[in-house]
Amino acid sequence: ETGVTQTPRHLVMGMTNKKSLKCEQHLGHNAMYWYKQSAKKPLELMFVYNFKEQTENNSVPSRFSPECPNSSHLFLHLHTLQPEDSALYLCASSQGARYGYTFGSGTRLTVV
Amino acid sequence: AQSVAQPEDQVNVAEGNPLTVKCTYSVSGNPYLFWYVQYPNRGLQFLLKYITGDNLVKGSYGFEAEFNKSQTSFHLKKPSALVSDSALYFCAVRPYNNNDMRFGAGTRLTVKP
C-alpha cells in the first residue's frame, strides 16, 4: 500500500448511471490530483486541489465532477458517461514541488 | 509550459544486459525530475528523483538516472536488467515553483530471459 487508497478498484456502469470514485490519503499531503489513463495515451491531468481548493480543471467535460471535502479525501462524481470514458482513473497526492506524487492503485472504469 | 518526451514506446533488452530508457524535458527555470514505474493494473510507483546536487541519482531496485542540463535529458539506467523489471516507465518534470507535474507518454520495457 502506498498510503493513497482508491475505491472501488473496478467499476462497470451504464451510460445513464451515477457513481462516485473515492480517494483517501492520510499522509498529510496538501495537494490531490485526478488523472485519467487510457490505453496508448499519455496520462491526462483532470483536476488539481491544493489545500481543498480546486486550482486546475483541465478542460474536463462536466459529466465529471470533483469534490474535495477535506485535505484527506477526494471524490470524482460520474454521470451520463460515454464509452470513451472507460479508462484507469488514478488519484495522487503530494506535499510540495520538491516531492513526487504518491499514487493510488487506480479505479478501472468500464462504461457500457 | 513544461513538457516531457520519451522517444521510445518500447525498449527490449535481454536479462543481465544494461538498460537505458530515454527522457528529455522542457521547462522554464530549474526542473525537478522524476521516474515512475507502473505494473499492470496498478498505480505509478516512485523510483527516483533529481532535485539538486549530484547529477547521478540512485533510486529503488538498482535503478539510476543521470541529469544532463546541457542536453535537457534525464535517462533512466540499470547495469543489469531483470525479467521482473518489465513494466511501463514514466518520466515526469515539475517546475520548482509549482505543483504541476507533467508526465511523458511512457516507455514499455520488456526484459527477456
Coordinates of N, CA and C in Angstrom, one line a residue:
Chain A
E1 N 0.8 -1.2 0.0 CA 0.0 0.0 0.0 C 0.9 1.3 0.0
T2 N 0.4 2.2 -0.8 CA 1.3 3.4 -0.9 C 0.9 4.5 0.1
G3 N -0.3 4.4 0.7 CA -0.8 5.5 1.6 C -1.9 6.2 0.9
V4 N -2.1 6.0 -0.4 CA -3.3 6.6 -1.1 C -4.2 5.4 -1.5
T5 N -5.4 5.5 -1.0 CA -6.3 4.4 -1.2 C -7.5 4.8 -2.1
Q6 N -7.7 4.0 -3.2 CA -8.8 4.3 -4.1 C -9.8 3.2 -4.1
T7 N -11.1 3.6 -4.0 CA -12.2 2.6 -4.1 C -13.3 3.2 -5.1
P8 N -13.9 2.2 -5.8 CA -13.6 0.8 -5.9 C -12.4 0.6 -6.8
R9 N -11.9 -0.6 -6.8 CA -10.8 -1.0 -7.7 C -11.3 -1.1 -9.1
H10 N -12.6 -1.7 -9.3 CA -13.2 -1.9 -10.6 C -14.6 -1.4 -10.5
L11 N -15.0 -0.8 -11.6 CA -16.4 -0.3 -11.7 C -16.9 -0.4 -13.1
V12 N -18.1 -1.1 -13.3 CA -18.8 -1.2 -14.5 C -20.1 -0.4 -14.4
M13 N -20.3 0.6 -15.3 CA -21.5 1.4 -15.2 C -22.1 1.6 -16.5
G14 N -23.4 1.7 -16.5 CA -24.1 2.1 -17.8 C -24.0 3.6 -18.0
M15 N -24.4 4.0 -19.2 CA -24.2 5.4 -19.6 C -25.2 6.3 -18.8
T16 N -26.3 5.7 -18.3 CA -27.2 6.6 -17.6 C -27.0 6.5 -16.1
N17 N -26.1 5.8 -15.6 CA -25.8 5.7 -14.2 C -25.1 6.9 -13.6
K18 N -25.2 7.0 -12.2 CA -24.4 7.9 -11.5 C -23.6 7.1 -10.5
K19 N -22.3 7.4 -10.4 CA -21.4 6.7 -9.5 C -20.4 7.7 -9.0
S20 N -19.6 7.3 -8.0 CA -18.6 8.1 -7.5 C -17.3 7.3 -7.2
L21 N -16.2 7.9 -7.5 CA -14.9 7.3 -7.2 C -14.4 8.0 -5.9
K22 N -13.7 7.2 -5.1 CA -13.2 7.8 -3.8 C -11.7 7.7 -3.7
C23 N -11.1 8.7 -3.2 CA -9.6 8.6 -2.9 C -9.4 9.2 -1.5
E24 N -8.5 8.5 -0.8 CA -8.2 8.9 0.6 C -6.7 8.8 0.8
Q25 N -6.2 9.8 1.5 CA -4.8 9.8 1.9 C -4.7 10.3 3.3
H26 N -3.8 9.7 4.1 CA -3.5 10.2 5.4 C -2.0 10.4 5.6
L27 N -1.5 10.9 4.5 CA 0.0 11.2 4.5 C 0.3 12.6 4.9
G28 N -0.8 13.4 5.1 CA -0.5 14.8 5.4 C -0.2 15.7 4.2
H29 N -0.5 15.2 3.1 CA -0.2 15.9 1.8 C -1.3 17.0 1.6
N30 N -0.8 18.1 1.0 CA -1.8 19.2 0.8 C -2.3 19.4 -0.6
A31 N -1.9 18.5 -1.5 CA -2.4 18.6 -2.9 C -2.9 17.2 -3.3
M32 N -4.0 17.2 -4.0 CA -4.5 15.9 -4.5 C -4.9 16.1 -6.0
Y33 N -4.8 15.0 -6.7 CA -5.0 15.1 -8.2 C -5.8 13.9 -8.7
W34 N -6.5 14.2 -9.8 CA -7.2 13.1 -10.6 C -6.5 13.0 -11.9
Y35 N -6.1 11.8 -12.3 CA -5.6 11.6 -13.7 C -6.4 10.5 -14.3
K36 N -6.5 10.6 -15.7 CA -7.1 9.6 -16.5 C -6.0 8.9 -17.3
Q37 N -6.0 7.6 -17.3 CA -5.0 6.9 -18.1 C -5.8 5.9 -19.0
S38 N -5.7 6.3 -20.3 CA -6.3 5.4 -21.4 C -5.2 4.7 -22.1
A39 N -5.6 3.6 -22.7 CA -4.7 2.7 -23.4 C -4.0 3.6 -24.6
K40 N -2.7 3.5 -24.6 CA -1.9 4.1 -25.7 C -2.0 5.6 -25.7
K41 N -2.3 6.2 -24.6 CA -2.4 7.7 -24.5 C -1.6 8.1 -23.3
P42 N -1.0 9.3 -23.3 CA -0.3 9.8 -22.1 C -1.3 10.0 -20.9
L43 N -0.8 10.1 -19.7 CA -1.6 10.4 -18.6 C -2.2 11.8 -18.8
E44 N -3.5 11.9 -18.5 CA -4.2 13.2 -18.6 C -4.5 13.7 -17.3
L45 N -4.0 14.9 -17.0 CA -4.3 15.5 -15.7 C -5.8 16.1 -15.9
M46 N -6.6 15.7 -14.9 CA -8.0 16.2 -14.9 C -8.2 17.3 -13.9
F47 N -7.9 17.1 -12.7 CA -8.2 18.1 -11.7 C -7.1 18.2 -10.7
V48 N -6.9 19.4 -10.1 CA -5.9 19.6 -9.1 C -6.6 20.3 -7.9
Y49 N -6.3 19.9 -6.7 CA -6.8 20.5 -5.5 C -5.5 20.8 -4.6
N50 N -5.4 22.1 -4.2 CA -4.4 22.5 -3.2 C -5.1 23.0 -2.0
F51 N -4.8 22.4 -0.9 CA -5.5 22.8 0.4 C -7.0 22.9 0.2
K52 N -7.6 21.9 -0.4 CA -9.0 21.7 -0.6 C -9.6 22.6 -1.7
E53 N -8.8 23.5 -2.3 CA -9.3 24.4 -3.3 C -8.9 23.9 -4.7
Q54 N -9.9 23.9 -5.6 CA -9.6 23.5 -6.9 C -8.7 24.5 -7.6
T55 N -7.5 24.1 -8.1 CA -6.7 25.1 -8.7 C -6.5 24.8 -10.2
E56 N -7.0 23.7 -10.7 CA -6.9 23.4 -12.1 C -8.1 22.5 -12.5
N57 N -8.7 22.8 -13.6 CA -9.7 22.0 -14.3 C -9.2 21.9 -15.7
N58 N -8.7 20.8 -16.1 CA -8.0 20.7 -17.4 C -9.0 20.4 -18.5
S59 N -10.0 21.3 -18.7 CA -11.0 21.2 -19.8 C -11.7 19.8 -19.8
V60 N -12.0 19.4 -18.6 CA -12.7 18.2 -18.4 C -14.2 18.3 -18.6
P61 N -14.9 17.4 -19.3 CA -16.3 17.5 -19.5 C -17.1 17.6 -18.2
S62 N -18.2 18.2 -18.2 CA -19.0 18.4 -17.0 C -19.6 17.1 -16.4
R63 N -19.6 16.1 -17.2 CA -20.1 14.8 -16.7 C -19.1 14.2 -15.6
F64 N -17.9 14.8 -15.5 CA -17.0 14.5 -14.4 C -17.0 15.7 -13.4
S65 N -17.3 15.4 -12.1 CA -17.5 16.5 -11.2 C -16.6 16.1 -9.9
P66 N -15.6 16.9 -9.6 CA -14.8 16.5 -8.5 C -15.3 17.2 -7.2
E67 N -14.9 16.6 -6.1 CA -15.3 17.1 -4.8 C -14.2 16.9 -3.8
C68 N -13.8 17.8 -3.0 CA -12.7 17.7 -2.1 C -13.2 18.3 -0.7
P69 N -13.8 17.4 0.1 CA -14.4 18.0 1.3 C -13.4 18.3 2.4
N70 N -12.3 17.7 2.3 CA -11.2 18.0 3.3 C -9.9 17.6 2.6
S71 N -8.8 17.9 3.3 CA -7.5 17.6 2.6 C -7.1 16.2 2.5
S72 N -7.9 15.3 3.1 CA -7.6 13.8 3.1 C -8.4 13.1 2.1
H73 N -9.5 13.7 1.6 CA -10.5 12.9 0.7 C -10.7 13.7 -0.6
L74 N -10.8 12.9 -1.6 CA -11.1 13.4 -2.9 C -12.1 12.5 -3.6
F75 N -13.1 13.1 -4.2 CA -14.1 12.3 -4.9 C -14.2 12.7 -6.4
L76 N -14.6 11.7 -7.2 CA -14.9 12.1 -8.6 C -16.3 11.5 -8.9
H77 N -17.2 12.4 -9.1 CA -18.6 12.0 -9.3 C -18.8 11.9 -10.8
L78 N -19.5 10.8 -11.2 CA -19.6 10.5 -12.6 C -21.1 10.4 -13.0
H79 N -21.5 11.0 -14.1 CA -22.9 10.8 -14.5 C -22.9 11.0 -16.0
T80 N -23.8 10.2 -16.6 CA -24.0 10.1 -18.1 C -22.7 10.0 -18.8
L81 N -21.9 9.0 -18.5 CA -20.6 8.9 -19.1 C -20.8 8.2 -20.5
Q82 N -19.7 8.3 -21.3 CA -19.7 7.7 -22.6 C -18.7 6.5 -22.6
P83 N -18.8 5.6 -23.6 CA -17.9 4.5 -23.6 C -16.5 4.9 -23.7
E84 N -16.2 6.1 -24.3 CA -14.8 6.5 -24.4 C -14.2 7.0 -23.1
D85 N -15.1 7.1 -22.1 CA -14.6 7.5 -20.7 C -14.0 6.2 -20.0
S86 N -14.2 5.1 -20.6 CA -13.6 3.9 -20.0 C -12.1 4.0 -19.9
A87 N -11.5 3.9 -18.7 CA -10.1 4.1 -18.5 C -9.7 3.7 -17.1
L88 N -8.4 3.8 -16.8 CA -8.0 3.7 -15.4 C -7.9 5.1 -14.8
Y89 N -8.6 5.4 -13.7 CA -8.6 6.7 -13.1 C -7.7 6.6 -11.9
L90 N -6.7 7.5 -11.9 CA -5.7 7.5 -10.8 C -5.8 8.7 -10.0
C91 N -5.7 8.5 -8.7 CA -5.6 9.6 -7.7 C -4.2 9.7 -7.2
A92 N -3.7 10.9 -7.0 CA -2.4 11.1 -6.5 C -2.4 12.2 -5.4
S93 N -1.4 12.2 -4.5 CA -1.3 13.3 -3.6 C 0.2 13.7 -3.5
S94 N 0.4 14.9 -3.0 CA 1.8 15.5 -3.0 C 1.9 16.5 -1.9
Q95 N 3.1 16.7 -1.3 CA 3.3 17.7 -0.3 C 4.1 18.9 -0.7
G96 N 4.4 19.0 -2.0 CA 5.1 20.2 -2.5 C 5.9 19.9 -3.7
A97 N 6.4 20.9 -4.3 CA 7.0 20.8 -5.6 C 8.3 19.9 -5.6
R98 N 9.0 19.9 -4.4 CA 10.2 19.1 -4.3 C 10.0 17.6 -4.2
Y99 N 8.7 17.3 -4.0 CA 8.4 15.9 -3.7 C 7.6 15.3 -4.9
G100 N 7.7 14.1 -5.1 CA 7.0 13.4 -6.1 C 5.5 13.2 -5.7
Y101 N 4.8 12.6 -6.5 CA 3.4 12.2 -6.2 C 3.4 10.8 -5.6
T102 N 2.4 10.6 -4.8 CA 2.1 9.2 -4.3 C 0.8 8.9 -5.0
F103 N 0.8 7.8 -5.7 CA -0.4 7.4 -6.5 C -1.1 6.3 -5.7
G104 N -2.4 6.3 -5.9 CA -3.2 5.1 -5.6 C -3.2 4.1 -6.7
S105 N -3.8 2.9 -6.4 CA -3.7 1.8 -7.4 C -4.7 2.0 -8.5
G106 N -5.6 3.0 -8.4 CA -6.5 3.3 -9.5 C -7.8 2.6 -9.5
T107 N -8.8 3.2 -10.2 CA -10.1 2.5 -10.4 C -10.2 2.2 -11.9
R108 N -10.4 1.0 -12.2 CA -10.6 0.6 -13.6 C -12.1 0.8 -13.9
L109 N -12.4 1.8 -14.7 CA -13.8 2.1 -15.1 C -14.1 1.6 -16.5
T110 N -15.3 0.9 -16.6 CA -15.8 0.4 -17.9 C -17.2 1.0 -18.0
V111 N -17.4 1.7 -19.1 CA -18.7 2.3 -19.4 C -19.4 1.5 -20.5
V112 N -20.5 0.9 -20.2 CA -21.2 0.0 -21.2 C -22.5 0.7 -21.7
Chain B
A1 N 5.3 26.5 -20.7 CA 4.8 25.3 -20.0 C 5.8 24.2 -20.2
Q2 N 5.8 23.3 -19.2 CA 6.8 22.2 -19.2 C 6.3 21.1 -20.0
S3 N 7.2 20.3 -20.5 CA 6.8 19.1 -21.3 C 7.9 18.0 -21.2
V4 N 7.5 16.8 -21.4 CA 8.4 15.7 -21.3 C 8.3 14.8 -22.6
A5 N 9.4 14.3 -23.1 CA 9.4 13.4 -24.3 C 10.1 12.1 -23.9
Q6 N 9.4 11.0 -24.2 CA 10.0 9.7 -24.1 C 10.0 9.2 -25.5
P7 N 11.2 9.2 -26.2 CA 11.2 9.0 -27.6 C 10.9 7.5 -28.0
E8 N 11.0 6.6 -27.1 CA 10.8 5.2 -27.4 C 9.5 4.7 -26.7
D9 N 8.6 4.1 -27.6 CA 7.4 3.5 -27.0 C 7.8 2.2 -26.3
Q10 N 8.8 1.5 -26.8 CA 9.1 0.1 -26.4 C 10.6 0.0 -26.4
V11 N 11.1 -0.6 -25.3 CA 12.5 -1.0 -25.2 C 12.6 -2.5 -24.8
N12 N 13.4 -3.2 -25.6 CA 13.6 -4.6 -25.3 C 15.0 -4.9 -25.0
V13 N 15.3 -5.6 -23.9 CA 16.7 -6.0 -23.5 C 16.7 -7.4 -23.0
A14 N 17.8 -8.0 -23.1 CA 18.0 -9.4 -22.6 C 18.4 -9.3 -21.1
E15 N 17.9 -10.2 -20.3 CA 18.2 -10.3 -18.9 C 19.8 -10.3 -18.7
G16 N 20.2 -9.5 -17.8 CA 21.6 -9.4 -17.5 C 22.3 -8.3 -18.3
N17 N 21.7 -7.8 -19.3 CA 22.3 -6.7 -20.1 C 21.9 -5.3 -19.5
P18 N 22.7 -4.3 -19.7 CA 22.3 -3.0 -19.2 C 21.1 -2.4 -20.0
L19 N 20.3 -1.6 -19.3 CA 19.2 -1.0 -20.0 C 19.2 0.5 -19.8
T20 N 18.7 1.2 -20.8 CA 18.5 2.7 -20.8 C 17.1 3.0 -21.3
V21 N 16.4 3.8 -20.6 CA 15.1 4.4 -21.0 C 15.3 5.9 -21.1
K22 N 15.0 6.4 -22.3 CA 15.4 7.8 -22.5 C 14.3 8.8 -22.1
C23 N 14.7 10.0 -21.7 CA 13.7 11.1 -21.4 C 14.4 12.4 -21.7
T24 N 13.7 13.3 -22.3 CA 14.1 14.7 -22.5 C 13.0 15.6 -22.0
Y25 N 13.4 16.8 -21.6 CA 12.3 17.6 -21.0 C 12.5 19.1 -21.4
S26 N 11.5 19.8 -21.2 CA 11.5 21.3 -21.5 C 10.8 22.0 -20.3
V27 N 11.4 22.9 -19.7 CA 10.8 23.6 -18.5 C 11.5 24.9 -18.3
S28 N 10.8 25.9 -17.9 CA 11.4 27.2 -17.5 C 11.9 27.1 -16.1
G29 N 13.2 27.5 -16.0 CA 13.8 27.5 -14.6 C 14.3 26.1 -14.3
N30 N 14.6 26.0 -13.0 CA 15.2 24.7 -12.6 C 14.2 23.6 -12.5
P31 N 14.5 22.4 -13.1 CA 13.5 21.4 -13.1 C 13.6 20.4 -11.9
Y32 N 12.5 19.9 -11.5 CA 12.5 18.7 -10.6 C 12.1 17.6 -11.5
L33 N 12.9 16.5 -11.5 CA 12.7 15.4 -12.5 C 12.5 14.1 -11.7
F34 N 11.6 13.3 -12.3 CA 11.2 12.1 -11.6 C 11.0 10.9 -12.6
W35 N 11.2 9.7 -12.1 CA 10.9 8.5 -12.8 C 9.9 7.7 -11.9
Y36 N 8.9 7.1 -12.7 CA 7.9 6.3 -12.0 C 7.9 5.0 -12.8
V37 N 7.4 3.9 -12.2 CA 7.2 2.6 -12.8 C 5.8 2.2 -12.5
Q38 N 5.2 1.6 -13.5 CA 3.8 1.1 -13.4 C 3.7 -0.4 -13.8
Y39 N 3.3 -1.2 -12.9 CA 3.0 -2.6 -13.2 C 1.5 -2.8 -13.6
P40 N 1.1 -3.8 -14.3 CA -0.2 -4.0 -14.8 C -1.3 -3.8 -13.7
N41 N -2.3 -3.0 -14.0 CA -3.4 -2.7 -13.2 C -3.0 -2.1 -11.8
R42 N -2.0 -1.4 -11.8 CA -1.5 -0.7 -10.6 C -1.3 0.8 -10.9
G43 N -1.2 1.6 -9.8 CA -0.8 2.9 -10.0 C 0.7 3.1 -10.2
L44 N 1.1 4.3 -10.4 CA 2.5 4.6 -10.6 C 3.3 4.5 -9.3
Q45 N 4.5 3.9 -9.3 CA 5.3 3.9 -8.1 C 6.5 4.7 -8.4
F46 N 6.9 5.5 -7.4 CA 8.1 6.4 -7.4 C 9.4 5.5 -7.5
L47 N 10.3 5.9 -8.4 CA 11.6 5.2 -8.5 C 12.7 6.1 -8.0
L48 N 12.8 7.3 -8.5 CA 13.8 8.2 -8.1 C 13.5 9.6 -8.6
K49 N 14.3 10.6 -8.0 CA 14.1 12.0 -8.4 C 15.4 12.7 -8.4
Y50 N 15.4 13.8 -9.2 CA 16.5 14.7 -9.2 C 16.0 16.1 -8.7
I51 N 16.5 16.6 -7.7 CA 16.1 18.0 -7.2 C 17.3 18.9 -7.4
T52 N 18.4 18.6 -6.8 CA 19.6 19.4 -7.0 C 20.8 18.6 -6.6
G53 N 22.0 19.1 -6.8 CA 23.2 18.3 -6.4 C 23.8 17.4 -7.4
D54 N 24.2 16.3 -7.0 CA 24.9 15.3 -7.9 C 24.0 14.9 -9.0
N55 N 24.6 15.0 -10.2 CA 23.8 14.7 -11.4 C 23.4 13.2 -11.6
L56 N 24.1 12.3 -10.9 CA 23.7 10.9 -10.9 C 22.9 10.6 -9.7
V57 N 21.7 10.2 -9.9 CA 20.7 9.9 -8.8 C 20.5 8.4 -8.8
K58 N 20.6 7.8 -7.6 CA 20.3 6.4 -7.4 C 18.9 6.2 -6.8
G59 N 18.2 5.2 -7.2 CA 16.8 5.0 -6.7 C 16.6 3.6 -6.3
S60 N 15.3 3.2 -6.4 CA 14.9 1.9 -6.0 C 15.2 0.8 -7.0
Y61 N 15.4 -0.4 -6.5 CA 15.5 -1.6 -7.4 C 16.8 -1.5 -8.2
G62 N 17.8 -0.8 -7.8 CA 19.0 -0.7 -8.6 C 19.0 0.2 -9.8
F63 N 18.0 1.0 -9.9 CA 17.9 2.0 -11.0 C 18.7 3.3 -10.6
E64 N 19.1 3.9 -11.7 CA 19.8 5.2 -11.5 C 19.4 6.1 -12.7
A65 N 19.6 7.4 -12.6 CA 19.3 8.3 -13.7 C 20.4 9.4 -13.6
E66 N 20.7 9.9 -14.8 CA 21.7 11.0 -14.9 C 21.0 12.2 -15.5
F67 N 21.1 13.3 -14.7 CA 20.6 14.6 -15.1 C 21.7 15.3 -16.0
N68 N 21.3 15.7 -17.2 CA 22.2 16.4 -18.1 C 21.6 17.7 -18.5
K69 N 22.0 18.7 -17.9 CA 21.4 20.0 -18.1 C 21.6 20.5 -19.6
S70 N 22.8 20.3 -20.1 CA 23.0 20.8 -21.5 C 22.2 20.1 -22.5
Q71 N 21.9 18.8 -22.3 CA 21.1 18.1 -23.2 C 19.7 18.0 -22.8
T72 N 19.3 18.6 -21.7 CA 18.0 18.6 -21.1 C 17.4 17.1 -21.1
S73 N 18.3 16.2 -20.6 CA 17.9 14.8 -20.5 C 18.0 14.3 -19.1
F74 N 17.2 13.2 -18.9 CA 17.2 12.5 -17.6 C 17.0 11.0 -17.9
H75 N 17.9 10.4 -18.5 CA 17.8 9.0 -18.9 C 17.8 8.0 -17.7
L76 N 17.0 7.0 -17.7 CA 17.0 6.0 -16.6 C 17.9 4.8 -17.1
K77 N 18.6 4.3 -16.1 CA 19.6 3.3 -16.4 C 19.6 2.2 -15.3
K78 N 20.0 1.0 -15.8 CA 20.3 -0.1 -14.8 C 21.4 -0.9 -15.4
P79 N 22.4 -1.3 -14.6 CA 23.6 -2.0 -15.2 C 23.2 -3.4 -15.6
S80 N 22.3 -4.1 -15.0 CA 21.9 -5.4 -15.3 C 20.4 -5.7 -15.1
A81 N 19.7 -5.8 -16.2 CA 18.3 -5.9 -16.2 C 17.8 -7.3 -15.7
L82 N 16.6 -7.2 -15.0 CA 16.0 -8.4 -14.6 C 14.6 -8.6 -15.3
V83 N 14.2 -9.8 -15.4 CA 12.9 -10.0 -16.1 C 11.8 -9.3 -15.3
S84 N 11.9 -9.2 -14.0 CA 10.9 -8.5 -13.2 C 10.9 -7.0 -13.3
D85 N 11.9 -6.5 -14.1 CA 11.9 -5.0 -14.4 C 10.9 -4.7 -15.5
S86 N 10.4 -5.7 -16.2 CA 9.4 -5.5 -17.3 C 8.2 -4.7 -16.7
A87 N 8.0 -3.6 -17.3 CA 6.9 -2.7 -16.8 C 6.8 -1.5 -17.7
L88 N 5.9 -0.6 -17.3 CA 5.8 0.7 -18.1 C 6.5 1.8 -17.2
Y89 N 7.4 2.6 -17.9 CA 8.1 3.6 -17.1 C 7.8 5.0 -17.6
F90 N 7.6 5.9 -16.6 CA 7.2 7.2 -16.9 C 8.2 8.2 -16.4
C91 N 8.6 9.1 -17.2 CA 9.4 10.3 -16.8 C 8.5 11.4 -16.5
A92 N 8.8 12.3 -15.6 CA 8.0 13.4 -15.3 C 8.9 14.6 -14.9
V93 N 8.4 15.8 -15.2 CA 9.1 17.1 -14.8 C 8.1 18.0 -14.1
R94 N 8.7 18.7 -13.2 CA 7.9 19.6 -12.4 C 8.7 20.9 -12.1
P95 N 8.2 22.1 -12.5 CA 9.0 23.3 -12.2 C 9.2 23.5 -10.7
Y96 N 10.2 24.2 -10.3 CA 10.5 24.3 -8.9 C 9.4 25.1 -8.1
N97 N 8.6 25.9 -8.9 CA 7.8 26.8 -8.2 C 6.3 26.5 -8.3
N98 N 5.9 25.3 -8.8 CA 4.5 25.0 -8.7 C 4.3 23.5 -8.6
N99 N 3.1 23.1 -8.4 CA 2.7 21.7 -8.1 C 2.4 20.9 -9.4
D100 N 2.5 21.5 -10.5 CA 2.0 20.9 -11.8 C 3.1 20.0 -12.4
M101 N 2.9 18.7 -12.3 CA 3.8 17.7 -12.8 C 3.3 17.3 -14.2
R102 N 4.2 17.2 -15.2 CA 3.9 16.7 -16.5 C 4.6 15.4 -16.7
F103 N 3.8 14.4 -17.3 CA 4.4 13.1 -17.5 C 4.6 12.9 -19.0
G104 N 5.6 12.1 -19.3 CA 5.8 11.6 -20.6 C 4.8 10.5 -20.9
A105 N 4.8 10.1 -22.2 CA 3.8 9.1 -22.7 C 4.1 7.7 -22.2
G106 N 5.3 7.5 -21.6 CA 5.6 6.2 -21.1 C 6.4 5.3 -22.1
T107 N 7.3 4.5 -21.5 CA 8.1 3.5 -22.3 C 7.9 2.2 -21.7
R108 N 7.5 1.2 -22.6 CA 7.3 -0.2 -22.1 C 8.6 -0.9 -22.2
L109 N 9.1 -1.3 -21.1 CA 10.3 -2.1 -21.0 C 10.0 -3.6 -20.9
T110 N 10.6 -4.3 -21.8 CA 10.5 -5.8 -21.8 C 11.8 -6.4 -21.6
V111 N 12.0 -7.2 -20.6 CA 13.3 -7.9 -20.3 C 13.1 -9.4 -20.6
K112 N 13.8 -9.9 -21.5 CA 13.6 -11.3 -21.9 C 14.7 -12.2 -21.3
P113 N 14.2 -13.4 -20.8 CA 15.2 -14.3 -20.2 C 16.3 -14.7 -21.1

